XYZ file of C-alpha atoms in Angstrom:
252
model
C 0.211 0.169 -0.290
C 1.301 3.386 -1.290
C 0.711 6.850 0.895
C -0.203 10.321 -0.683
C -0.189 13.279 0.952
C -2.760 16.205 -0.019
C -0.872 19.337 1.573
C -2.302 22.819 1.852
C 0.325 24.981 0.831
C -1.181 28.397 1.912
C -1.791 31.129 -1.001
C 1.420 31.841 -2.315
C 3.583 32.713 0.687
C 6.165 30.064 1.485
C 6.103 31.037 4.995
C 2.123 29.641 5.250
C 4.072 26.383 4.965
C 3.187 24.818 8.238
C 5.057 22.347 10.182
C 3.236 19.118 9.403
C 3.160 20.482 5.997
C 7.073 20.579 5.777
C 7.074 17.296 7.258
C 4.762 15.614 5.103
C 6.649 17.245 1.962
C 9.963 15.453 3.339
C 8.112 12.051 3.600
C 7.678 12.319 -0.025
C 9.858 10.700 -2.755
C 7.487 12.196 -5.704
C 5.487 15.603 -5.982
C 2.806 15.025 -8.643
C 1.365 18.077 -10.610
C -0.556 19.195 -13.390
C 0.752 21.622 -15.849
C -1.775 24.279 -16.832
C 0.079 25.943 -19.175
C 2.610 28.867 -19.735
C 0.338 31.589 -18.491
C 0.030 29.657 -15.112
C 3.507 28.883 -15.285
C 4.238 31.007 -11.843
C 1.758 28.492 -9.830
C 4.240 25.771 -10.813
C 7.301 27.884 -9.916
C 5.880 28.571 -6.565
C 5.272 25.000 -5.912
C 8.919 24.421 -6.912
C 9.932 27.205 -4.766
C 8.377 25.632 -1.625
C 9.962 22.023 -2.469
C 13.349 23.834 -3.120
C 12.901 25.689 0.484
C 11.699 23.162 2.825
C 12.962 19.745 1.221
C 15.960 18.153 3.435
C 18.574 16.438 1.167
C 17.609 16.206 -2.660
C 13.926 16.529 -2.072
C 10.962 14.851 -3.982
C 11.011 14.060 -7.292
C 8.913 16.450 -9.542
C 6.459 14.533 -11.937
C 4.197 16.324 -14.318
C 1.170 15.585 -16.816
C -0.850 17.701 -18.752
C -4.174 19.430 -16.998
C -7.098 18.437 -18.908
C -9.532 21.244 -19.537
C -12.863 21.939 -18.538
C -15.400 21.996 -21.397
C -17.393 25.219 -20.884
C -19.701 24.614 -23.659
C -22.286 22.188 -22.231
C -24.121 22.456 -18.706
C -21.739 23.379 -16.059
C -22.223 20.399 -13.495
C -21.821 18.023 -16.201
C -18.683 20.075 -17.360
C -17.001 19.872 -14.265
C -17.875 16.193 -13.693
C -15.925 15.300 -17.035
C -13.479 17.484 -16.080
C -12.951 15.769 -12.855
C -12.968 12.463 -14.645
C -10.271 13.260 -16.743
C -8.025 14.514 -13.932
C -8.929 11.417 -12.120
C -7.472 9.302 -15.410
C -4.161 11.612 -15.214
C -3.624 11.197 -11.248
C -3.977 7.596 -11.775
C -1.905 7.406 -14.543
C 0.973 9.399 -12.943
C 0.315 6.888 -9.583
C 0.964 3.703 -11.659
C 4.068 4.976 -13.774
C 5.289 7.399 -11.459
C 5.008 5.759 -7.944
C 6.922 2.853 -7.104
C 6.091 0.292 -4.694
C 6.587 1.605 -0.957
C 6.870 5.177 -2.138
C 4.956 7.979 -0.795
C 3.856 10.563 -3.153
C 2.300 14.055 -2.394
C -0.050 16.769 -4.212
C 0.567 20.470 -3.092
C -2.622 22.263 -3.316
C -3.381 25.675 -2.801
C -4.850 27.049 0.215
C -6.642 24.664 2.324
C -7.354 21.274 0.051
C -11.196 21.374 1.626
C -12.257 24.163 -0.219
C -12.851 24.364 -3.713
C -10.282 22.116 -4.798
C -11.080 19.266 -6.709
C -8.560 16.983 -5.386
C -10.206 15.257 -2.603
C -13.276 15.137 -4.967
C -11.138 12.867 -7.206
C -8.821 10.550 -4.960
C -11.651 8.716 -2.811
C -12.531 6.747 -6.070
C -8.766 6.086 -6.977
C -8.208 4.869 -3.323
C -11.170 2.406 -4.028
C -9.083 1.182 -6.998
C -7.633 -1.823 -5.716
C -5.192 -2.019 -8.629
C -3.601 1.518 -7.291
C -3.273 0.002 -3.991
C -2.856 3.658 -2.289
C -4.096 5.194 0.790
C -3.832 9.166 1.577
C -3.672 11.851 4.574
C -4.833 15.244 4.431
C -2.651 18.086 5.584
C -4.770 21.251 6.347
C -3.257 24.548 4.879
C -3.990 28.463 5.374
C -6.768 29.113 3.005
C -7.783 32.209 1.237
C -10.420 33.107 3.431
C -8.012 33.283 6.426
C -5.308 35.200 4.418
C -7.769 37.728 3.034
C -8.959 38.116 7.127
C -5.613 38.517 8.348
C -4.558 40.881 5.535
C -7.493 43.314 6.190
C -7.205 42.613 10.203
C -10.692 41.761 10.448
C -12.970 38.727 11.542
C -14.673 36.672 9.041
C -18.235 37.082 10.698
C -19.902 39.697 12.654
C -21.612 38.887 16.348
C -23.663 35.453 16.422
C -24.104 35.867 12.592
C -23.393 33.696 9.823
C -20.946 33.662 6.874
C -21.961 32.246 3.770
C -19.071 31.083 1.285
C -19.935 31.000 -2.268
C -18.855 31.273 -5.903
C -18.925 34.804 -8.397
C -21.584 32.478 -10.454
C -23.725 32.173 -7.763
C -23.691 35.419 -6.786
C -24.155 36.853 -10.132
C -27.268 34.274 -10.545
C -29.093 34.334 -7.031
C -28.069 38.086 -5.470
C -26.764 38.549 -1.926
C -28.763 36.038 -0.028
C -31.066 36.929 2.780
C -29.650 34.081 5.197
C -26.204 35.669 5.567
C -24.991 38.946 7.073
C -21.480 38.143 5.353
C -20.459 36.438 1.909
C -17.220 35.288 1.136
C -16.931 35.152 -2.949
C -14.163 32.564 -4.612
C -13.658 31.395 -8.146
C -15.382 34.672 -9.681
C -14.052 34.955 -12.853
C -15.720 38.730 -13.035
C -19.650 38.079 -13.236
C -20.098 38.472 -9.234
C -18.214 41.505 -8.983
C -19.691 43.060 -12.252
C -23.132 41.958 -10.384
C -22.408 44.162 -7.421
C -22.798 47.660 -9.229
C -25.485 49.843 -6.705
C -25.631 47.956 -4.215
C -25.340 48.924 -0.422
C -22.638 46.546 0.811
C -19.047 46.975 1.948
C -16.307 45.103 0.208
C -12.859 44.053 1.463
C -11.283 42.621 -1.528
C -7.633 40.569 -1.787
C -5.459 39.294 -4.949
C -2.562 37.122 -4.983
C -2.852 36.995 -1.179
C 0.410 36.452 0.802
C 2.598 36.744 -2.230
C 4.889 40.001 -3.123
C 2.347 40.835 -5.657
C -0.571 41.532 -2.944
C -3.382 43.633 -3.758
C -5.859 44.999 -0.913
C -8.873 47.150 -1.618
C -11.794 48.084 0.784
C -14.468 50.278 1.111
C -18.431 50.704 0.235
C -19.370 48.944 -3.164
C -20.511 52.702 -4.657
C -17.165 54.102 -4.323
C -14.648 51.516 -4.945
C -15.937 48.680 -7.152
C -14.808 50.433 -10.115
C -11.211 51.056 -8.954
C -11.398 46.797 -7.887
C -12.598 45.873 -11.487
C -9.698 47.728 -13.274
C -7.114 46.779 -10.939
C -8.126 43.411 -11.414
C -8.089 43.467 -15.206
C -4.505 45.267 -15.466
C -2.896 42.601 -12.734
C -4.414 39.576 -14.841
C -3.415 41.224 -18.416
C 0.160 41.909 -16.587
C 0.595 38.230 -15.110
C -1.776 36.122 -17.512
C -3.788 34.993 -14.303
C -5.311 36.235 -11.112
C -6.306 34.603 -8.059
C -8.872 36.739 -5.988
C -11.041 36.616 -3.251
C -13.461 38.848 -1.496
C -15.675 39.521 1.299
C -18.919 41.428 1.210
C -21.175 42.415 4.224
C -24.274 44.800 4.524
C -23.928 48.439 5.369
C -25.202 48.568 8.880
């Protein structure tokens, strides 16, 4: 039985690596990664920098496969299901061909593996495949939610009130929910932010959290939304990608 670690590595700052995460990284013989193309080469570089900084001795082998692309033409949920299935096939191929008997593998996951990441949706089926003979352990990491709150020196919740975590797509479709005082929005391609125009909300926004490129904005939506949208597009154009998150709260 071979072991896999799913290691939360934080949001881009190597200092986010916990003692537990470093120990798991050093227990690994091989790190698996999916290459998402040249536009996101920074993400691969940061993972490799983390390995180089915290690995003892020669460190684990680095093995990449091309990342499957999601088909956005059909229905959203079916497209995601097909995408996850393709990623599962890619993971299985890596495990079969690159993980030798008795070795330990690792996946380095941005933020925390439990939150809007597909790895933990894919691995149960692979662990149930007796021909792969694997088990896995999850190492928690600092998520972008916590990095955002720390950067803005705030709490996620107001006293006694709920916090709802959602996506930009859901926010654009359903609006600010009645059931929550505070909403945290992730995975926003821009539709969520664009849907906020004219709403009486306060926003705390951050991109590239924890990294040297970190950008923060805060204020009433009516006053800062245009600046956030322009800043977001500027940085996306310069880097070819953006990772951002924001918290919304009703104005008192």
